Amino acid sequence: MNMKITTSLRFAAAAAALLIAGAAQAQTVLKFSHTDNPGGSRDQAAAVFAEKVTEYTEGRYEVRIFPAGQLGNDPKAIEQMQLGGVDFTVSATGSYASYLPSLNLTAMPFLVDSYEQGWEFYDNSGWMQGEFAKLPEVGFRVLSTWEAGFRSFTTTFPLNAPADAAGKKMRVFPNDMIRWTMEAIGFQTVVMPVTDVYLAIQQGTVDGQENPVDTILSLKFTEVAPYLTLTRHVYSPLPLTVAEKTWQSFSDVDKDAITRAAADSSAFSRELVKSSEAAQLEQMAAEGATIITPDVGPFRDAVASVYDQARGVYGTEVDKVLAEVETIRTAMPAQ
């Protein structure tokens, strides 16, 4: 081969390599931590979010997903957002109450009766949006809200009424409202990360846990606590949050792109969780779980004291929340 041609080819190859290297350097990797298992609804929504971020930023950003608590449990991931180790996470609203205690109020029992009521509260409630607006001051920002569903129980014993809870130990995450609700029903409470719960039930450290159906299936809780009691006692969606330091590093164009990706992933998550619940219950029943649909009235009566307990800590904020959800429930009756 002619020496001039060979040299030209070498220069072209070197230039191409430099371009590829430059493109790789230009793409910023962002870390997304969550505690769902691979293939669970949160993991699927995270994949949608990651894909859309890359698409909408024209490849300037890659969102790298770390499922199953690889980078830490929910409280640790939120802490890491403040410290710079994690860029995105998704967790129950109450998980952020350590930084903004009023968010505990979103876990008051039996606030809403349907997904649609819950979406209206999270997307358009003046109180809810006002609380979210305070989070950047403590290190993170809500981009959108994903779905997890309504919390119900899985236990090692049949739970048909609050009387069955006497003397039993229930796992809770660090949230006063959830703890008060469990204690009002009659449980002893044990705080632990969700990533430790399966083994804790298996070893008898606790007698059950409460989570949305989607989470119960993903984390296989009915394998060790086969009684699933559909109380639907707390609506438990999942704010998708970004570290405020990360957010402030984005250009306005990229902020818009990431906000669009967050909205897309929210719509995906909500439709997936709502439409999957019946099939998920059928699957767990087929695998050996006992599905209990109790009379919810006694559970509602048992937790009535929680509202007064909340007023003792949060004052008039409690009635602001109750008034807003009552307006929503009146305008959007559950089907």
Coordinates of C-alpha atoms in Angstrom, one line a residue:
M1 CA 0.0 0.0 0.0
N2 CA 1.2 3.5 -0.8
M3 CA 3.0 5.1 2.2
K4 CA 1.0 8.3 1.8
I5 CA -2.3 6.4 1.9
T6 CA -1.2 4.3 4.9
T7 CA -0.2 7.5 6.8
S8 CA -3.5 9.1 5.9
L9 CA -5.4 6.1 7.2
R10 CA -3.5 6.2 10.4
F11 CA -4.3 9.9 10.9
A12 CA -8.0 9.2 10.1
A13 CA -8.1 6.4 12.6
A14 CA -6.4 8.5 15.3
A15 CA -8.8 11.3 14.6
A16 CA -11.8 9.0 14.9
A17 CA -10.4 7.6 18.2
L18 CA -10.1 11.1 19.5
L19 CA -13.7 11.9 18.5
I20 CA -15.0 8.8 20.2
A21 CA -12.9 9.5 23.4
G22 CA -14.2 13.1 23.3
A23 CA -17.8 11.9 23.1
A24 CA -17.3 9.5 25.9
Q25 CA -15.8 12.3 28.1
A26 CA -18.7 14.6 27.2
Q27 CA -21.3 12.1 28.4
T28 CA -21.8 12.5 32.2
V29 CA -22.8 9.5 34.2
L30 CA -25.5 10.0 36.8
K31 CA -26.2 7.5 39.6
F32 CA -29.7 6.3 40.3
S33 CA -30.2 4.2 43.5
H34 CA -33.3 2.3 44.5
T35 CA -34.3 -0.7 46.6
D36 CA -36.6 -2.5 44.2
N37 CA -35.4 -5.8 42.7
P38 CA -34.3 -5.9 39.1
G39 CA -37.5 -6.2 36.9
G40 CA -39.8 -4.7 39.5
S41 CA -42.0 -1.7 38.7
R42 CA -39.6 0.9 40.1
D43 CA -36.7 -0.7 38.2
Q44 CA -38.8 -0.7 35.0
A45 CA -39.7 3.0 35.5
A46 CA -36.0 3.8 36.2
A47 CA -35.1 2.2 32.9
V48 CA -37.7 4.4 31.1
F49 CA -36.3 7.5 32.9
A50 CA -32.7 6.6 32.0
E51 CA -33.6 6.0 28.4
K52 CA -35.5 9.3 28.1
V53 CA -32.8 11.3 29.9
T54 CA -30.3 10.1 27.3
E55 CA -32.7 10.8 24.4
Y56 CA -33.8 14.2 25.6
T57 CA -30.3 15.4 26.4
E58 CA -29.1 14.1 23.1
G59 CA -26.6 11.7 24.8
R60 CA -25.1 14.3 27.1
Y61 CA -26.1 12.2 30.2
E62 CA -26.3 8.5 31.0
V63 CA -28.3 7.5 34.0
R64 CA -26.8 4.4 35.5
I65 CA -29.2 2.4 37.7
F66 CA -28.2 0.6 40.9
P67 CA -31.2 -1.6 42.0
A68 CA -31.8 -3.7 45.1
G69 CA -30.1 -1.3 47.5
Q70 CA -26.6 -1.8 46.0
L71 CA -25.7 1.7 47.1
G72 CA -27.6 1.6 50.3
N73 CA -31.1 1.4 51.7
D74 CA -33.7 4.2 51.2
P75 CA -32.5 6.5 54.1
K76 CA -28.9 5.9 53.0
A77 CA -29.6 6.8 49.4
I78 CA -31.3 10.0 50.5
E79 CA -28.4 10.9 52.7
Q80 CA -26.0 10.2 49.8
M81 CA -27.9 12.7 47.6
Q82 CA -26.9 15.4 50.1
L83 CA -23.3 14.2 50.2
G84 CA -22.9 13.8 46.4
G85 CA -22.7 10.0 46.1
V86 CA -26.1 9.6 44.5
D87 CA -27.9 11.8 41.9
F88 CA -31.4 10.3 41.8
T89 CA -33.5 8.0 44.0
V90 CA -37.1 7.1 44.4
S91 CA -38.6 6.3 47.8
A92 CA -41.9 6.6 49.8
T93 CA -42.7 10.2 50.7
G94 CA -42.4 9.5 54.3
S95 CA -38.7 8.5 53.8
Y96 CA -38.0 12.2 53.4
A97 CA -39.7 13.2 56.7
S98 CA -36.3 13.0 58.5
Y99 CA -35.5 16.2 56.6
L100 CA -38.9 17.7 56.4
P101 CA -41.1 16.3 59.3
S102 CA -44.4 17.6 57.9
L103 CA -44.1 15.0 55.1
N104 CA -45.1 12.5 57.8
L105 CA -48.6 13.7 57.2
T106 CA -48.8 12.1 53.8
A107 CA -48.8 8.8 55.6
M108 CA -51.9 9.5 57.7
P109 CA -54.2 6.5 57.4
F110 CA -57.0 6.2 54.9
L111 CA -56.5 9.7 53.3
V112 CA -57.6 8.7 49.8
D113 CA -59.6 5.8 48.4
S114 CA -58.4 5.6 44.8
Y115 CA -55.3 6.1 42.6
E116 CA -56.9 9.0 40.9
Q117 CA -57.6 10.8 44.2
G118 CA -54.0 10.2 45.2
W119 CA -52.7 11.6 41.9
E120 CA -54.8 14.7 42.2
F121 CA -53.4 15.2 45.8
Y122 CA -49.8 14.8 44.8
D123 CA -49.9 16.7 41.5
N124 CA -52.3 19.6 42.3
S125 CA -52.7 20.0 46.1
G126 CA -51.5 23.4 47.3
W127 CA -50.3 21.9 50.5
M128 CA -48.4 19.0 48.8
Q129 CA -46.7 21.3 46.3
G130 CA -45.8 23.7 49.0
E131 CA -44.1 21.0 51.0
F132 CA -42.2 19.7 48.0
A133 CA -41.0 23.3 47.3
K134 CA -39.2 23.2 50.6
L135 CA -37.0 20.2 49.8
P136 CA -34.3 21.9 47.7
E137 CA -33.3 23.7 50.9
V138 CA -32.3 20.4 52.5
G139 CA -30.6 19.0 49.4
F140 CA -33.0 17.4 47.0
R141 CA -35.8 18.2 44.6
V142 CA -38.9 16.3 43.5
L143 CA -39.1 15.8 39.8
S144 CA -42.3 13.7 39.6
T145 CA -44.2 11.1 41.5
W146 CA -44.1 7.4 40.7
E147 CA -46.7 4.9 41.8
A148 CA -46.4 2.1 44.4
G149 CA -50.0 1.8 45.4
F150 CA -51.8 1.3 48.7
R151 CA -50.1 -0.3 51.7
S152 CA -51.4 -3.6 52.9
F153 CA -50.1 -6.3 55.3
T154 CA -48.3 -9.6 54.9
T155 CA -48.1 -11.6 58.1
T156 CA -47.2 -15.1 59.3
F157 CA -50.7 -15.4 60.8
P158 CA -54.2 -14.6 59.6
L159 CA -54.9 -10.9 60.1
N160 CA -58.7 -10.4 59.9
A161 CA -59.2 -7.6 62.5
P162 CA -57.1 -5.4 64.8
A163 CA -57.6 -7.9 67.6
D164 CA -55.4 -10.3 65.7
A165 CA -52.5 -7.9 66.0
A166 CA -52.2 -8.2 69.8
G167 CA -48.7 -9.2 70.8
K168 CA -47.4 -9.3 67.2
K169 CA -44.3 -7.5 65.9
M170 CA -44.7 -5.4 62.8
R171 CA -41.8 -4.0 60.8
V172 CA -42.0 -0.3 60.0
F173 CA -39.7 2.2 58.2
P174 CA -38.6 5.3 60.1
N175 CA -41.8 7.2 59.9
D176 CA -43.8 8.4 62.9
M177 CA -47.2 8.2 61.2
I178 CA -46.7 4.6 60.1
R179 CA -45.5 3.7 63.5
W180 CA -48.5 5.4 65.3
T181 CA -50.9 3.7 62.9
M182 CA -49.4 0.2 63.5
E183 CA -49.5 0.8 67.3
A184 CA -53.1 2.0 67.1
I185 CA -54.0 -1.2 65.3
G186 CA -52.3 -3.2 68.2
F187 CA -48.9 -4.1 66.9
Q188 CA -45.5 -3.8 68.5
T189 CA -43.3 -1.9 66.0
V190 CA -39.7 -2.7 64.9
V191 CA -37.9 -0.2 62.7
M192 CA -35.7 -1.7 60.0
P193 CA -34.7 -1.1 56.4
V194 CA -36.8 -2.9 53.8
T195 CA -33.8 -4.7 52.5
D196 CA -33.6 -6.6 55.9
V197 CA -37.2 -7.5 56.2
Y198 CA -37.4 -10.9 54.4
L199 CA -34.7 -12.4 56.6
A200 CA -36.2 -10.8 59.7
I201 CA -39.6 -12.5 59.0
Q202 CA -37.9 -15.7 58.2
Q203 CA -36.0 -15.7 61.5
G204 CA -39.0 -14.6 63.5
T205 CA -37.6 -11.2 64.5
V206 CA -40.9 -9.7 63.2
D207 CA -44.2 -11.3 62.4
G208 CA -45.0 -9.2 59.3
Q209 CA -44.6 -6.1 57.3
E210 CA -46.8 -3.6 55.3
N211 CA -46.2 -2.4 51.8
P212 CA -48.0 -1.9 48.5
V213 CA -48.9 -5.1 46.6
D214 CA -46.3 -4.3 43.9
T215 CA -43.5 -4.1 46.5
I216 CA -44.8 -7.2 48.3
L217 CA -44.5 -9.2 45.0
S218 CA -41.2 -7.7 44.0
L219 CA -39.5 -8.4 47.3
K220 CA -41.2 -11.9 47.6
F221 CA -42.6 -11.2 51.1
T222 CA -45.4 -13.7 50.8
E223 CA -42.8 -16.5 50.7
V224 CA -42.1 -15.9 54.4
A225 CA -45.4 -14.1 55.4
P226 CA -48.1 -15.9 53.4
Y227 CA -51.2 -14.0 54.7
L228 CA -51.8 -10.9 52.6
T229 CA -54.5 -8.7 54.2
L230 CA -55.8 -6.0 51.8
T231 CA -56.4 -3.1 54.3
R232 CA -55.1 -0.4 51.8
H233 CA -54.5 1.6 55.0
V234 CA -52.0 4.2 53.5
Y235 CA -51.6 5.6 50.0
S236 CA -47.9 5.3 49.3
P237 CA -46.6 6.9 46.1
L238 CA -42.9 7.4 45.4
P239 CA -41.4 10.9 44.7
L240 CA -38.6 10.7 42.2
T241 CA -35.9 13.1 43.5
V242 CA -32.7 14.6 42.3
A243 CA -29.8 15.8 44.4
E244 CA -30.0 19.6 44.4
K245 CA -26.3 19.9 43.7
T246 CA -26.8 17.8 40.6
W247 CA -29.8 19.8 39.5
Q248 CA -27.9 23.1 39.8
S249 CA -25.2 21.7 37.6
F250 CA -27.6 21.2 34.7
S251 CA -28.1 23.8 32.0
D252 CA -31.7 25.2 31.6
V253 CA -32.0 23.0 28.4
D254 CA -31.0 19.9 30.3
K255 CA -33.3 20.8 33.3
D256 CA -36.2 20.9 30.8
A257 CA -35.1 17.6 29.3
I258 CA -34.8 15.8 32.6
T259 CA -38.1 17.2 33.8
R260 CA -39.7 15.7 30.6
A261 CA -38.1 12.4 31.3
A262 CA -39.4 12.4 34.9
A263 CA -42.9 13.1 33.6
D264 CA -42.7 10.3 31.1
S265 CA -41.5 7.8 33.8
S266 CA -44.3 8.9 36.2
A267 CA -47.0 8.2 33.6
F268 CA -45.4 4.8 32.9
S269 CA -45.1 4.0 36.6
R270 CA -48.7 4.9 37.4
E271 CA -50.2 3.0 34.5
L272 CA -48.0 -0.1 35.2
V273 CA -48.8 -0.3 38.9
K274 CA -52.5 0.4 38.7
S275 CA -53.1 -2.0 35.8
S276 CA -50.9 -4.8 37.3
E277 CA -52.4 -5.1 40.8
A278 CA -55.1 -7.7 40.1
A279 CA -52.8 -10.0 38.2
Q280 CA -50.1 -9.6 40.9
L281 CA -52.6 -10.8 43.6
E282 CA -53.6 -13.7 41.4
Q283 CA -50.0 -14.6 41.0
M284 CA -49.2 -14.6 44.7
A285 CA -52.4 -16.6 45.4
A286 CA -51.3 -19.2 42.8
E287 CA -47.9 -19.4 44.5
G288 CA -49.5 -20.1 47.9
A289 CA -50.4 -16.8 49.5
T290 CA -53.8 -16.5 51.3
I291 CA -55.5 -13.2 50.2
I292 CA -57.7 -11.8 52.9
T293 CA -60.2 -9.0 52.1
P294 CA -61.2 -7.8 55.6
D295 CA -63.9 -5.5 56.8
V296 CA -61.9 -2.3 56.9
G297 CA -64.3 -0.6 59.3
P298 CA -62.6 -1.9 62.4
F299 CA -59.2 -0.9 61.1
R300 CA -60.5 2.6 60.4
D301 CA -61.9 2.8 63.9
A302 CA -58.7 1.6 65.4
V303 CA -56.6 4.3 63.8
A304 CA -59.0 7.2 64.4
S305 CA -56.8 8.3 67.4
V306 CA -53.8 8.8 65.0
Y307 CA -55.3 12.1 63.7
D308 CA -55.4 13.6 67.2
Q309 CA -51.9 12.2 67.8
A310 CA -50.7 14.0 64.7
R311 CA -52.4 17.3 65.7
G312 CA -50.4 17.2 69.0
V313 CA -47.2 17.3 66.9
Y314 CA -48.1 19.1 63.7
G315 CA -51.0 21.4 64.8
T316 CA -53.2 22.9 62.2
E317 CA -51.2 21.3 59.3
V318 CA -53.2 18.1 59.9
D319 CA -56.5 19.8 59.2
K320 CA -55.2 21.5 56.1
V321 CA -54.3 18.1 54.7
L322 CA -57.6 16.6 55.7
A323 CA -59.5 19.5 54.2
E324 CA -57.7 19.2 50.9
V325 CA -58.2 15.5 50.6
E326 CA -61.8 15.8 51.6
T327 CA -62.3 18.2 48.7
I328 CA -60.7 15.8 46.3
R329 CA -62.7 12.8 47.6
T330 CA -65.9 14.7 47.2
A331 CA -65.0 15.8 43.6
M332 CA -63.6 12.4 42.6
P333 CA -65.6 9.7 44.3
A334 CA -63.9 6.3 44.1
Q335 CA -65.4 4.0 41.5

